[in-house]
Coordinates of C-alpha atoms and ligand atoms in Angstrom, one line a residue:
M1 CA -52.9 16.0 -118.0
P2 CA -53.8 13.3 -115.5
M3 CA -53.4 15.7 -112.5
L4 CA -56.0 18.1 -114.0
S5 CA -58.5 15.4 -114.7
K6 CA -58.0 13.9 -111.3
Y7 CA -59.2 17.1 -109.6
R8 CA -61.5 18.2 -112.4
D9 CA -64.7 17.4 -110.5
L10 CA -63.5 19.0 -107.3
R11 CA -62.4 22.2 -109.2
R12 CA -65.8 22.3 -110.9
A13 CA -67.6 21.7 -107.6
I14 CA -65.8 24.6 -106.0
R15 CA -66.5 26.9 -108.9
D16 CA -70.2 26.0 -108.9
D17 CA -70.6 26.3 -105.2
A18 CA -71.5 22.6 -105.1
I19 CA -69.4 22.2 -102.0
V20 CA -71.5 24.1 -99.4
P21 CA -71.1 25.3 -95.8
Y22 CA -72.8 23.3 -93.1
F23 CA -73.2 25.1 -89.8
Q24 CA -72.6 23.5 -86.4
P25 CA -73.9 25.5 -83.4
V26 CA -71.4 26.8 -80.8
V27 CA -73.2 27.5 -77.5
E28 CA -72.7 28.7 -74.0
L29 CA -72.8 25.5 -72.1
S30 CA -74.7 26.7 -69.0
N31 CA -77.8 27.8 -70.9
R32 CA -77.4 26.6 -74.5
R33 CA -77.4 30.1 -75.7
L34 CA -76.3 30.3 -79.3
L35 CA -73.0 32.1 -79.8
G36 CA -72.4 31.3 -83.4
F37 CA -71.5 28.4 -85.8
E38 CA -68.5 26.5 -87.0
V39 CA -68.5 26.2 -90.8
L40 CA -67.9 22.7 -92.0
A41 CA -67.6 21.7 -95.7
R42 CA -70.0 19.3 -97.3
W43 CA -70.4 18.1 -100.9
P44 CA -73.9 16.8 -100.9
E45 CA -74.3 15.9 -104.6
S46 CA -71.0 14.5 -105.8
K47 CA -70.8 11.6 -108.2
R48 CA -70.0 9.5 -105.1
G49 CA -73.0 10.8 -103.2
F50 CA -72.9 12.9 -100.0
L51 CA -69.3 13.7 -99.1
G52 CA -67.7 15.0 -95.9
P53 CA -64.4 16.8 -95.4
A54 CA -62.5 13.5 -95.0
D55 CA -63.4 12.7 -98.7
F56 CA -62.1 15.9 -100.4
I57 CA -60.2 18.3 -98.1
R58 CA -56.9 16.4 -98.6
Q59 CA -57.3 16.5 -102.4
A60 CA -58.1 20.2 -102.1
E61 CA -54.9 20.7 -100.2
E62 CA -52.8 18.6 -102.6
S63 CA -54.2 20.3 -105.7
G64 CA -53.8 23.8 -104.4
L65 CA -57.6 24.3 -104.5
I66 CA -58.0 24.7 -100.8
Q67 CA -57.8 28.5 -100.9
S68 CA -60.5 28.7 -103.5
L69 CA -62.6 26.2 -101.5
T70 CA -62.2 28.3 -98.3
E71 CA -63.1 31.4 -100.2
S72 CA -66.2 29.8 -101.8
L73 CA -67.4 28.4 -98.4
M74 CA -66.7 31.7 -96.6
C75 CA -68.5 33.7 -99.3
Q76 CA -71.6 31.4 -99.1
A77 CA -71.5 31.3 -95.3
C78 CA -71.1 35.0 -94.8
K79 CA -73.9 35.8 -97.1
V80 CA -76.2 33.6 -95.1
A81 CA -75.0 34.9 -91.7
S82 CA -75.1 38.6 -92.8
T83 CA -78.9 38.4 -92.1
W84 CA -78.5 37.1 -88.6
P85 CA -78.2 39.2 -85.4
G86 CA -74.8 40.9 -85.1
S87 CA -73.7 39.0 -82.0
L88 CA -73.5 35.7 -83.8
R89 CA -70.1 34.6 -85.0
L90 CA -68.7 32.3 -87.7
S91 CA -65.7 30.0 -87.2
V92 CA -63.9 28.7 -90.3
N93 CA -61.1 26.1 -90.6
L94 CA -57.8 26.8 -92.3
S95 CA -55.4 24.2 -93.7
T96 CA -51.7 24.2 -93.0
S97 CA -50.7 25.3 -96.5
Q98 CA -52.9 28.4 -96.3
L99 CA -50.6 29.8 -93.6
R100 CA -47.8 30.1 -96.3
N101 CA -49.9 32.5 -98.2
R102 CA -48.9 36.0 -97.3
L103 CA -51.9 37.5 -99.0
L104 CA -54.4 35.4 -97.0
A105 CA -55.7 38.2 -94.8
R106 CA -56.3 40.5 -97.7
Q107 CA -58.0 37.8 -99.7
L108 CA -60.3 36.8 -96.8
R109 CA -61.2 40.4 -96.2
S110 CA -62.4 40.9 -99.7
V111 CA -64.5 37.8 -99.5
V112 CA -66.0 38.5 -96.1
E113 CA -66.7 42.2 -96.7
G114 CA -67.8 41.4 -100.2
A115 CA -70.5 39.1 -98.7
G116 CA -71.7 41.9 -96.4
F117 CA -70.2 40.4 -93.3
S118 CA -67.7 41.8 -90.9
M119 CA -64.2 40.6 -90.1
D120 CA -64.6 40.9 -86.4
R121 CA -67.3 38.3 -86.4
I122 CA -64.9 35.7 -88.0
T123 CA -62.8 33.2 -86.2
M124 CA -60.2 31.2 -88.1
E125 CA -59.3 27.8 -86.7
I126 CA -55.8 26.6 -87.0
T127 CA -54.5 23.1 -86.0
E128 CA -51.3 22.9 -84.0
S129 CA -49.6 20.9 -86.8
A130 CA -50.2 23.9 -89.1
L131 CA -47.7 25.7 -87.0
L132 CA -44.9 23.3 -87.6
G133 CA -42.6 23.7 -90.6
D134 CA -42.1 27.2 -91.7
V135 CA -43.1 28.8 -88.4
G136 CA -41.7 32.2 -89.4
T137 CA -44.1 32.7 -92.3
A138 CA -47.0 31.1 -90.5
R139 CA -46.4 33.5 -87.6
D140 CA -46.5 36.5 -90.0
V141 CA -49.7 35.3 -91.7
V142 CA -51.4 34.6 -88.3
R143 CA -50.4 38.1 -87.2
S144 CA -51.8 39.7 -90.3
L145 CA -55.1 37.8 -89.8
K146 CA -55.2 39.2 -86.3
D147 CA -54.5 42.7 -87.5
A148 CA -57.4 42.4 -90.0
G149 CA -59.7 41.9 -87.0
I150 CA -60.1 38.1 -87.2
R151 CA -60.1 36.1 -84.1
L152 CA -57.9 33.0 -83.9
A153 CA -58.5 29.6 -82.4
I154 CA -56.1 26.8 -81.9
D155 CA -58.0 23.7 -83.0
D156 CA -57.8 20.1 -81.8
F157 CA -55.6 21.3 -78.9
G158 CA -53.8 18.4 -77.2
T159 CA -53.8 16.0 -80.1
G160 CA -50.9 17.2 -82.1
Y161 CA -47.5 18.4 -81.2
S162 CA -48.7 20.6 -78.5
S163 CA -46.2 23.3 -78.1
L164 CA -46.7 25.8 -75.4
N165 CA -44.4 28.0 -77.4
H166 CA -47.1 28.4 -80.0
L167 CA -49.6 29.4 -77.5
R168 CA -47.3 32.0 -76.1
A169 CA -45.9 33.3 -79.3
L170 CA -49.1 33.6 -81.4
P171 CA -52.0 35.9 -80.7
F172 CA -54.6 33.2 -80.1
D173 CA -58.0 34.1 -78.6
I174 CA -59.6 30.7 -78.4
L175 CA -58.4 27.2 -77.4
K176 CA -60.5 24.3 -78.7
V177 CA -60.2 21.3 -76.5
D178 CA -60.2 18.2 -78.7
A179 CA -63.3 16.0 -78.7
S180 CA -61.2 13.0 -77.7
F181 CA -60.6 14.5 -74.2
V182 CA -64.2 15.4 -73.8
R183 CA -65.2 11.9 -74.6
S184 CA -62.8 10.3 -72.1
M185 CA -63.1 12.7 -69.3
T186 CA -66.3 11.2 -67.9
L187 CA -64.6 7.8 -67.8
R188 CA -61.3 8.4 -66.3
R189 CA -60.1 10.7 -63.5
E190 CA -56.8 11.1 -65.3
D191 CA -58.4 12.4 -68.4
R192 CA -60.5 14.7 -66.4
K193 CA -57.4 16.1 -64.9
I194 CA -55.9 16.7 -68.4
V195 CA -59.0 18.6 -69.4
A196 CA -58.9 20.6 -66.2
A197 CA -55.2 21.4 -66.9
V198 CA -55.9 22.5 -70.5
V199 CA -58.8 24.7 -69.4
G200 CA -56.7 26.1 -66.6
L201 CA -53.9 26.8 -69.2
G202 CA -56.4 28.6 -71.4
H203 CA -57.6 30.6 -68.4
S204 CA -54.2 31.6 -67.3
L205 CA -53.3 32.7 -70.9
G206 CA -56.5 34.7 -71.1
L207 CA -58.0 32.5 -73.8
T208 CA -61.6 31.3 -74.1
T209 CA -61.7 27.5 -74.1
V210 CA -64.2 25.8 -76.3
A211 CA -65.0 22.1 -75.9
E212 CA -65.5 20.0 -79.0
G213 CA -67.6 16.9 -79.4
V214 CA -69.9 17.4 -76.4
E215 CA -72.4 14.6 -76.8
E216 CA -73.8 14.1 -73.3
Q217 CA -75.2 16.4 -70.7
V218 CA -72.9 15.0 -68.1
Q219 CA -69.9 16.1 -70.2
S220 CA -71.3 19.6 -70.4
E221 CA -71.8 19.8 -66.6
M222 CA -68.3 18.6 -65.9
L223 CA -66.8 21.1 -68.4
I224 CA -68.7 23.9 -66.6
C225 CA -67.3 22.7 -63.3
L226 CA -63.8 22.7 -64.8
G227 CA -64.3 26.3 -66.0
C228 CA -65.0 25.7 -69.7
H229 CA -68.1 27.6 -70.6
V230 CA -68.4 27.3 -74.4
G231 CA -68.8 24.2 -76.5
Q232 CA -70.2 22.4 -79.5
G233 CA -71.2 18.9 -80.3
W234 CA -74.1 16.7 -81.1
L235 CA -75.8 17.5 -77.7
Y236 CA -76.4 21.0 -79.1
G237 CA -76.7 20.0 -82.8
K238 CA -74.9 18.5 -85.7
A239 CA -73.7 20.6 -88.7
V240 CA -76.8 21.6 -90.7
P241 CA -77.5 23.3 -94.0
A242 CA -77.9 27.1 -94.2
A243 CA -81.6 27.1 -94.1
E244 CA -81.8 25.1 -91.0
A245 CA -79.1 27.2 -89.3
T246 CA -81.2 30.3 -90.0
E247 CA -84.2 28.6 -88.5
M248 CA -82.2 27.9 -85.4
V249 CA -81.1 31.5 -85.2
N250 CA -84.7 32.6 -85.5
A251 CA -85.9 30.2 -82.9
E252 CA -83.4 31.4 -80.4
P253 CA -85.2 32.8 -77.4
S254 CA -84.6 36.5 -76.7
R255 CA -81.4 37.2 -74.8
E256 CA -83.2 38.6 -71.8
L257 CA -84.8 35.3 -71.1
P258 CA -82.1 32.6 -71.1
S259 CA -83.6 29.2 -70.8
Y260 CA -81.9 27.1 -68.2
P261 CA -82.1 23.4 -68.8
S262 CA -82.1 20.9 -66.0
Q263 CA -82.7 21.9 -62.4
D264 CA -81.0 18.8 -61.3
V265 CA -77.6 19.5 -62.8
A266 CA -75.8 20.0 -59.6
L267 CA -76.4 16.4 -58.5
T268 CA -75.1 15.0 -61.7
V269 CA -72.0 17.1 -61.2
V270 CA -71.5 15.5 -57.8
S271 CA -71.7 12.1 -59.3
A272 CA -69.6 13.0 -62.3
L273 CA -66.8 14.5 -60.4
E274 CA -66.5 12.0 -57.7
A275 CA -67.5 9.0 -59.7
L276 CA -69.5 7.7 -56.8
P277 CA -70.9 4.3 -56.8
G278 CA -74.6 4.4 -57.5
E279 CA -75.7 3.7 -54.0
R280 CA -73.8 6.5 -52.5
L281 CA -75.0 8.8 -55.2
A282 CA -78.5 7.9 -54.4
Q283 CA -77.9 8.7 -50.8
L284 CA -76.3 12.0 -51.6
R285 CA -79.0 12.9 -54.0
A286 CA -81.6 12.2 -51.3
I287 CA -79.8 14.3 -48.8
Y288 CA -79.4 17.2 -51.2
E289 CA -83.0 17.1 -52.4
G290 CA -84.6 16.5 -49.1
A291 CA -82.7 19.0 -47.1
P292 CA -84.8 22.0 -46.0
V293 CA -81.5 24.0 -46.0
G294 CA -79.5 25.4 -48.9
I295 CA -76.4 23.3 -49.5
C296 CA -73.5 23.7 -51.8
F297 CA -69.9 22.7 -52.2
L298 CA -67.2 25.2 -53.1
D299 CA -63.8 24.2 -54.5
R300 CA -60.6 25.8 -53.4
Q301 CA -61.1 28.7 -55.9
L302 CA -64.5 29.2 -54.2
R303 CA -66.4 28.0 -57.4
Y304 CA -69.7 26.3 -57.0
V305 CA -69.1 22.6 -57.7
S306 CA -72.6 21.6 -56.8
L307 CA -75.6 23.1 -55.0
N308 CA -79.2 22.1 -54.3
Q309 CA -82.3 23.8 -55.5
R310 CA -83.1 25.3 -52.1
L311 CA -79.8 27.3 -52.1
A312 CA -80.5 28.4 -55.7
E313 CA -83.9 29.8 -54.4
I314 CA -82.2 31.5 -51.4
N315 CA -79.8 33.2 -53.8
N316 CA -82.6 33.9 -56.2
L317 CA -80.8 32.5 -59.2
P318 CA -81.1 29.2 -61.1
V319 CA -78.8 26.3 -60.2
E320 CA -77.1 26.7 -63.6
A321 CA -76.1 30.3 -62.9
H322 CA -73.9 29.1 -60.1
L323 CA -72.1 26.1 -61.4
G324 CA -68.4 26.6 -62.3
R325 CA -68.6 30.3 -61.2
T326 CA -67.0 31.8 -58.2
V327 CA -69.0 33.2 -55.2
A328 CA -67.6 36.6 -56.0
A329 CA -69.0 36.4 -59.6
V330 CA -72.4 35.0 -58.6
L331 CA -73.0 37.1 -55.4
P332 CA -70.6 40.0 -55.5
R333 CA -72.2 42.0 -52.6
V334 CA -72.6 39.0 -50.3
Y335 CA -69.1 37.9 -51.1
E336 CA -67.7 41.2 -49.7
V337 CA -69.4 40.3 -46.4
I338 CA -68.4 36.7 -46.2
R339 CA -65.0 36.5 -47.9
F340 CA -63.0 36.4 -44.7
R341 CA -65.1 33.5 -43.4
L342 CA -64.7 31.6 -46.6
D343 CA -60.9 32.2 -46.4
A344 CA -61.0 31.0 -42.8
A345 CA -62.8 27.8 -44.0
L346 CA -60.2 27.2 -46.6
K347 CA -57.6 27.4 -43.9
G348 CA -59.5 24.7 -42.1
E349 CA -61.7 26.6 -39.7
A350 CA -65.4 25.7 -39.4
T351 CA -67.7 28.7 -38.8
A352 CA -71.3 29.3 -38.2
F353 CA -72.7 32.8 -38.3
E354 CA -75.6 35.0 -39.1
I355 CA -75.7 37.4 -42.0
T356 CA -78.3 40.1 -42.4
M357 CA -78.5 41.8 -45.8
E358 CA -81.2 43.6 -47.7
G359 CA -83.8 42.8 -45.1
R360 CA -83.0 39.1 -45.0
S361 CA -81.4 37.0 -42.3
L362 CA -79.5 33.9 -43.1
L363 CA -77.8 31.4 -40.9
A364 CA -74.7 30.0 -42.6
N365 CA -72.4 27.2 -41.7
Y366 CA -69.0 26.6 -43.4
Q367 CA -67.3 23.3 -43.0
P368 CA -63.9 22.7 -44.6
A369 CA -63.8 19.5 -46.6
R370 CA -60.5 17.6 -46.6
D371 CA -59.1 14.9 -48.9
E372 CA -57.4 11.7 -47.9
V373 CA -54.3 13.4 -46.6
G374 CA -56.2 16.1 -44.7
E375 CA -55.7 18.9 -47.2
V376 CA -58.6 21.3 -47.5
V377 CA -60.1 20.7 -50.9
G378 CA -63.1 22.9 -50.6
V379 CA -65.9 24.2 -48.4
S380 CA -69.2 22.6 -47.7
V381 CA -71.8 25.3 -47.0
A382 CA -75.2 25.0 -45.4
V383 CA -77.6 28.0 -45.3
I384 CA -81.0 28.6 -43.7
D385 CA -83.2 31.5 -44.4
V386 CA -84.4 32.7 -41.0
T387 CA -85.9 36.0 -42.2
R388 CA -89.5 35.0 -41.2
R389 CA -88.5 33.7 -37.8
K390 CA -86.5 36.9 -37.2
Q391 CA -89.4 39.0 -38.2
A392 CA -91.7 37.0 -35.9
E393 CA -89.3 37.3 -33.0
H394 CA -89.0 41.0 -33.5
A395 CA -92.8 41.4 -33.6
L396 CA -93.0 39.4 -30.4
R397 CA -90.5 41.5 -28.6
E398 CA -92.3 44.6 -29.6
V399 CA -95.6 43.3 -28.2
E400 CA -93.8 42.3 -25.0
T401 CA -92.3 45.6 -24.5
Q402 CA -95.6 47.3 -25.0
Y403 CA -97.3 44.9 -22.7
L404 CA -94.9 45.4 -19.9
R405 CA -95.0 49.1 -20.3
A406 CA -98.8 49.3 -20.4
A407 CA -99.4 46.9 -17.6
G408 CA -96.8 48.6 -15.4
N409 CA -99.1 51.6 -15.0
S410 CA -101.8 49.6 -13.3
S411 CA -101.8 48.0 -9.9
Q412 CA -100.8 44.8 -11.5
V413 CA -97.2 43.7 -12.1
A414 CA -96.7 42.3 -15.6
W415 CA -94.5 39.4 -16.4
T416 CA -93.8 37.0 -19.3
A417 CA -92.7 33.4 -19.4
D418 CA -91.5 31.1 -22.1
P419 CA -93.6 28.1 -23.2
N420 CA -91.9 25.9 -20.5
G421 CA -93.0 28.3 -17.8
L422 CA -89.6 29.9 -17.2
I423 CA -90.0 33.6 -16.3
L424 CA -88.4 35.8 -18.9
D425 CA -89.2 39.2 -17.7
V426 CA -91.0 41.0 -14.9
H427 CA -91.9 44.7 -14.5
P428 CA -89.6 46.7 -12.1
Q429 CA -92.7 47.4 -10.0
W430 CA -92.2 43.9 -8.6
S431 CA -89.1 45.1 -6.7
L432 CA -90.9 48.1 -5.3
L433 CA -93.7 45.9 -4.1
T434 CA -91.7 43.1 -2.6
G435 CA -88.3 44.6 -2.0
L436 CA -86.9 41.5 -3.8
P437 CA -84.4 42.0 -6.7
Q438 CA -86.1 41.6 -10.1
E439 CA -83.5 38.9 -11.2
E440 CA -84.5 36.6 -8.3
V441 CA -87.9 36.0 -9.9
L442 CA -86.5 35.0 -13.4
G443 CA -86.6 31.4 -14.6
N444 CA -87.9 29.3 -11.7
G445 CA -86.5 31.7 -9.1
W446 CA -89.9 32.9 -8.0
Q447 CA -90.5 29.5 -6.3
Q448 CA -87.8 30.3 -3.7
S449 CA -89.8 33.1 -2.1
L450 CA -93.1 31.2 -2.2
H451 CA -94.9 30.1 1.0
P452 CA -94.1 26.4 1.4
D453 CA -97.8 25.6 2.0
D454 CA -98.8 27.3 -1.3
L455 CA -96.1 25.8 -3.5
P456 CA -97.5 22.4 -4.4
H457 CA -100.9 23.7 -5.5
V458 CA -99.3 26.6 -7.5
L459 CA -96.9 24.2 -9.2
S460 CA -99.6 21.8 -10.2
E461 CA -101.7 24.6 -11.6
W462 CA -98.9 26.1 -13.5
S463 CA -97.8 22.8 -15.0
R464 CA -101.4 22.0 -16.0
S465 CA -101.5 25.3 -17.8
I466 CA -98.2 24.7 -19.5
M467 CA -99.3 21.3 -20.7
T468 CA -102.8 22.4 -21.9
G469 CA -102.3 26.0 -22.7
S470 CA -105.2 27.0 -20.6
P471 CA -105.1 30.2 -18.5
L472 CA -103.6 30.3 -15.1
D473 CA -105.3 31.8 -12.1
V474 CA -103.8 31.2 -8.6
E475 CA -103.1 32.9 -5.4
Y476 CA -100.1 32.5 -3.1
R477 CA -98.0 34.2 -0.5
I478 CA -94.5 35.3 -1.1
R479 CA -92.0 36.4 1.5
C480 CA -91.0 40.1 1.1
A481 CA -87.5 41.4 1.8
D482 CA -88.8 42.7 5.2
G483 CA -90.0 39.2 6.1
D484 CA -93.7 39.9 5.7
W485 CA -95.9 37.6 3.6
L486 CA -97.7 39.2 0.7
W487 CA -100.7 37.7 -0.9
M488 CA -100.6 37.8 -4.6
H489 CA -103.2 36.9 -7.2
I490 CA -101.5 35.5 -10.3
R491 CA -103.2 35.3 -13.7
A492 CA -101.6 34.3 -17.0
A493 CA -102.8 33.7 -20.6
A494 CA -100.9 32.0 -23.4
R495 CA -100.2 33.5 -26.8
K496 CA -100.3 30.8 -29.3
S497 CA -98.9 30.2 -32.8
E498 CA -101.1 29.4 -35.8
Q499 CA -100.5 25.7 -35.1
G500 CA -101.9 26.2 -31.6
Q501 CA -98.6 26.0 -29.8
V502 CA -97.8 28.3 -26.9
V503 CA -95.2 30.8 -27.8
R504 CA -95.4 33.0 -24.8
W505 CA -97.1 33.4 -21.4
Y506 CA -98.3 36.9 -20.5
G507 CA -99.1 37.2 -16.8
T508 CA -99.9 39.7 -14.1
A509 CA -99.3 39.6 -10.3
E510 CA -101.7 41.6 -8.2
E511 CA -101.2 42.4 -4.6
M512 CA -104.1 41.1 -2.4
G513 CA -102.9 42.0 1.1
R514 CA -100.1 41.8 3.5
E515 CA -99.7 39.8 6.7
A516 CA -97.1 40.6 9.3
R517 CA -94.5 38.1 10.3
G518 CA -95.9 35.2 12.2
H519 CA -99.6 36.3 11.8
P520 CA -102.1 34.1 10.1
P521 CA -103.1 35.1 6.6
V522 CA -105.7 37.9 6.7
S523 CA -106.7 38.7 3.2
S524 CA -107.5 35.2 2.2
A525 CA -109.9 34.8 5.0
Q526 CA -111.5 38.1 4.1
T527 CA -111.8 37.7 0.4
G528 CA -112.2 33.9 0.3
F529 CA -109.8 33.9 -2.7
A530 CA -107.2 31.7 -1.2
F531 CA -106.6 28.4 -3.0
S532 CA -109.8 28.7 -5.0
E533 CA -109.8 26.7 -8.2
Q534 CA -109.8 28.8 -11.3
S535 CA -113.0 29.1 -13.0
Ligands
C2E1 P1 -62.9 19.8 -86.9 O1 -62.5 21.2 -87.2 O2 -62.3 19.3 -85.6 O3 -64.4 19.7 -86.9 C1 -65.2 19.1 -86.0 C2 -65.6 17.7 -86.6 O4 -66.2 17.0 -85.6 C3 -66.6 17.8 -87.7 O5 -66.5 16.8 -88.5 C4 -67.9 17.7 -86.9 O6 -69.0 17.2 -87.8 C5 -67.5 16.6 -85.9 N1 -68.3 16.7 -84.8 C6 -68.9 17.8 -84.3 N2 -69.6 17.5 -83.1 C7 -69.4 16.2 -82.9 C8 -69.9 15.3 -81.9 O7 -70.6 15.7 -80.9 N3 -69.5 14.0 -82.0 C9 -68.7 13.6 -83.0 N4 -68.4 12.3 -83.0 N5 -68.3 14.4 -84.0 C10 -68.6 15.7 -83.9 P2 -66.4 17.0 -90.1 O8 -67.4 18.0 -90.5 O9 -66.3 15.6 -90.7 O10 -65.0 17.7 -90.2 C11 -63.8 16.9 -90.0 C12 -62.6 17.9 -90.1 O11 -62.5 18.3 -91.5 C13 -62.8 19.1 -89.3 O12 -62.5 18.8 -88.0 C14 -61.8 20.0 -90.0 O13 -60.5 19.8 -89.5 C15 -61.9 19.6 -91.4 N6 -62.7 20.6 -92.2 C16 -64.1 20.6 -92.2 N7 -64.4 21.7 -93.0 C17 -63.3 22.2 -93.5 C18 -62.9 23.4 -94.3 O14 -63.8 24.1 -94.8 N8 -61.6 23.7 -94.5 C19 -60.6 22.9 -93.9 N9 -59.4 23.3 -94.1 N10 -60.9 21.9 -93.1 C20 -62.2 21.5 -92.9
CA2 CA1 -62.4 23.1 -86.4
CA3 CA1 -61.4 20.4 -83.8

């Protein structure tokens, strides 16, 4: 019979397991973690040499051999995979005709379990076109597969007769975005929108989307941004024979230590999404990288579209762990505190605020980003970690309080001034001594009650100290509330930073003597202190 002889080689190949499963890795896009493999048929030693599915799947379908081919491949693949860690899954392709076989679920179960593998680690991939024709039977068969514990993927989504009815009516778990979309998405904005819509559709139906044909890093990054987190393609590996797949499994780093690839991903995402001309991209890149502040861009769903390394450090997570995920998912506790500010930013309100959490202080700035017609498309975020500055300020305040308290017990009145010489604080004893309100002295207020003859000298000394950081030592008269002149001896020393800059002036004012209204100065004559240059 000519038919028989036509398929004789194929039949024999299937019987002898000459057609073998090759394994293509399926990975988590953000960290390349291995999730499992798609099983792809190969006939390495046919009379015509190495053959791929295009050379024999159609004949297998025509001849009715496809079911035995699937069983043979699954049996071989399951035996290999039964030695792998339990979390790894296998995905197997089904042909249209197989969905007319009401015994399919039962037959597959006996193969899978016979090979020591488990049904709940199997995904069967079905193309959309398989669901045309006798939809009733196909539906029953698909349900029985599902009932047997198998997961179901709709393959090549978007290429065939995409019917949303299928997605709704059948119990799919996975939606595979066809490689043709992945290929074109980096080239055209429109294609990107289609992928975004497909991924969004998957999300809203509660399906996992898997991108096929990922060949370039930029595609992977863009997919993550669009919310697609699983993929396969040459970027992660071509289909390989069983032994190589096992090597891959064994080389997989432990799950506790996911390896994150490029640190620079966020920038590529910016370029990819906005398709910026090179020059502008270079500028953006420089701004992002050079910024001493953490920067990110959030879309309307508050997902990280891009962020710089600095922000990743502030958040204590790799760049990769942010991209495509929501603030709520990445930083659940922080999100509780900032959500209303983010919501305000999405409504068009810019905010700047300080957030203190877990011993850290951050200054954050949210800026709504608008598109050409003024609609808010996301939020641009800048964050500075001011924890160290806060700690330093706190320590400084403590010292000051102690200083003023301690100095207040002596005959000297303590005061502090900022690096520019503005009086910040003075001990209440000042008021007791002079009868002048404490507030009058603050800033440059002290100059008002100074004797006009003394003022020029004091100002020149004070400005010299402020400029050089050297100690101040001057005497002057001030007019008390009762009109008397009071001689004061003023001393001050600077507290300096590690870099030698003045951070505070600590001073004392000591009473030297009083002269009644209209009388010549007494104490200066007696002590000889007046207007003496500091030593
Ligand atoms: P498919 O299910 O869409 O499988 C993906 C195809 O894309 C595979 O081709 C794979 O090698 C190829 N591919 C994977 N990554 C990349 C990439 O990054 N770039 C490019 N350009 N291609 C990539 P393959 O193995 O030739 O399979 C072709 C088709 O044959 C499969 O398409 C599937 O529909 C069918 N097929 C393969 N094995 C079986 C099988 O055991 N049973 C059935 N019924 N069909 C099978
Ligand atoms: Ca497939
Ligand atoms: Ca496919």
